[in-house]
Amino acid sequence: MTTVYILNGPNLNLLGLREPEIYGHDTLSSIEIACRTKAKTLGLEVVFKQTNVEGELVNFIHEAREKAKGLIINAGAYTHTSVALHDAIKAVGLPAIEVHLSNVYAREAFRHHSYISPVARGVICGFGPQSYELALDALSAILKKKEKA
Ligand code: CA2
């Protein structure tokens, strides 16, 4: 089965527990379950990870190069700061989809710049937990196209 990595950055472990007015009531565990359910319908196997540590995200991206055909990443606040994540995604060469729960463009100006976007195949933001499911659809379509080529 085709494996995809879904990576989550800092503070996303607090989802559903704090600031529900911004990030909603769903927990990261419930998002993981929804991703696994969606992935099954697409014939994809999911490796789902969260870390608060930037270097661990870099290591997960490197691991994905060996073990997966693509990745979905919500890098949290590192989206707006991390050249290391930009370089890692570029280096592994896997198709990557950037996701965000919130519409970062409707928020503070410092969230409008992303170091991930230039090395991502696309960006999905603002749809809450559904952003992840939309990203799985997009990644599945990219991988199916690749298989045919
Ligand atoms: O909207 C998103 O998915 C973000 O990646 C979430 C990040 C934020 O820094 C990005 O600009 C947009 C923050 C995740 C923090 O999640 C929390 C959840 C509950 C309570 C506090 C933070």
Short mmCIF file of N, CA, C and O in Angstrom, two decimals, residues 6 65 71 82 97 103 130 137:
data_model
loop_
_atom_site.label_atom_id
_atom_site.label_comp_id
_atom_site.label_asym_id
_atom_site.label_seq_id
_atom_site.Cartn_x
_atom_site.Cartn_y
_atom_site.Cartn_z
N ILE A 6 1.79 12.38 7.52
CA ILE A 6 1.08 13.60 7.92
C ILE A 6 1.78 14.14 9.15
O ILE A 6 1.78 13.49 10.21
N ARG A 65 11.26 10.30 3.23
CA ARG A 65 11.93 10.05 1.94
C ARG A 65 12.11 8.55 1.70
O ARG A 65 11.96 8.06 0.58
N LEU A 71 3.92 13.75 1.38
CA LEU A 71 3.65 14.20 2.75
C LEU A 71 2.72 15.41 2.80
O LEU A 71 2.64 16.19 1.86
N SER A 82 10.70 28.83 9.45
CA SER A 82 11.72 27.77 9.35
C SER A 82 12.31 27.57 7.95
O SER A 82 11.71 26.91 7.08
N ILE A 97 2.05 18.71 0.58
CA ILE A 97 0.91 19.64 0.65
C ILE A 97 0.98 20.33 2.01
O ILE A 97 1.08 19.68 3.04
N ASN A 103 -7.59 30.08 8.41
CA ASN A 103 -7.24 30.85 7.21
C ASN A 103 -6.17 31.85 7.62
O ASN A 103 -6.47 32.94 8.13
N GLN A 130 -11.12 19.65 8.15
CA GLN A 130 -11.36 19.21 6.76
C GLN A 130 -10.18 19.55 5.85
O GLN A 130 -10.00 18.92 4.80
N ASP A 137 -7.02 14.12 -0.43
CA ASP A 137 -7.58 14.01 -1.80
C ASP A 137 -6.57 14.52 -2.81
O ASP A 137 -6.33 13.88 -3.85
#
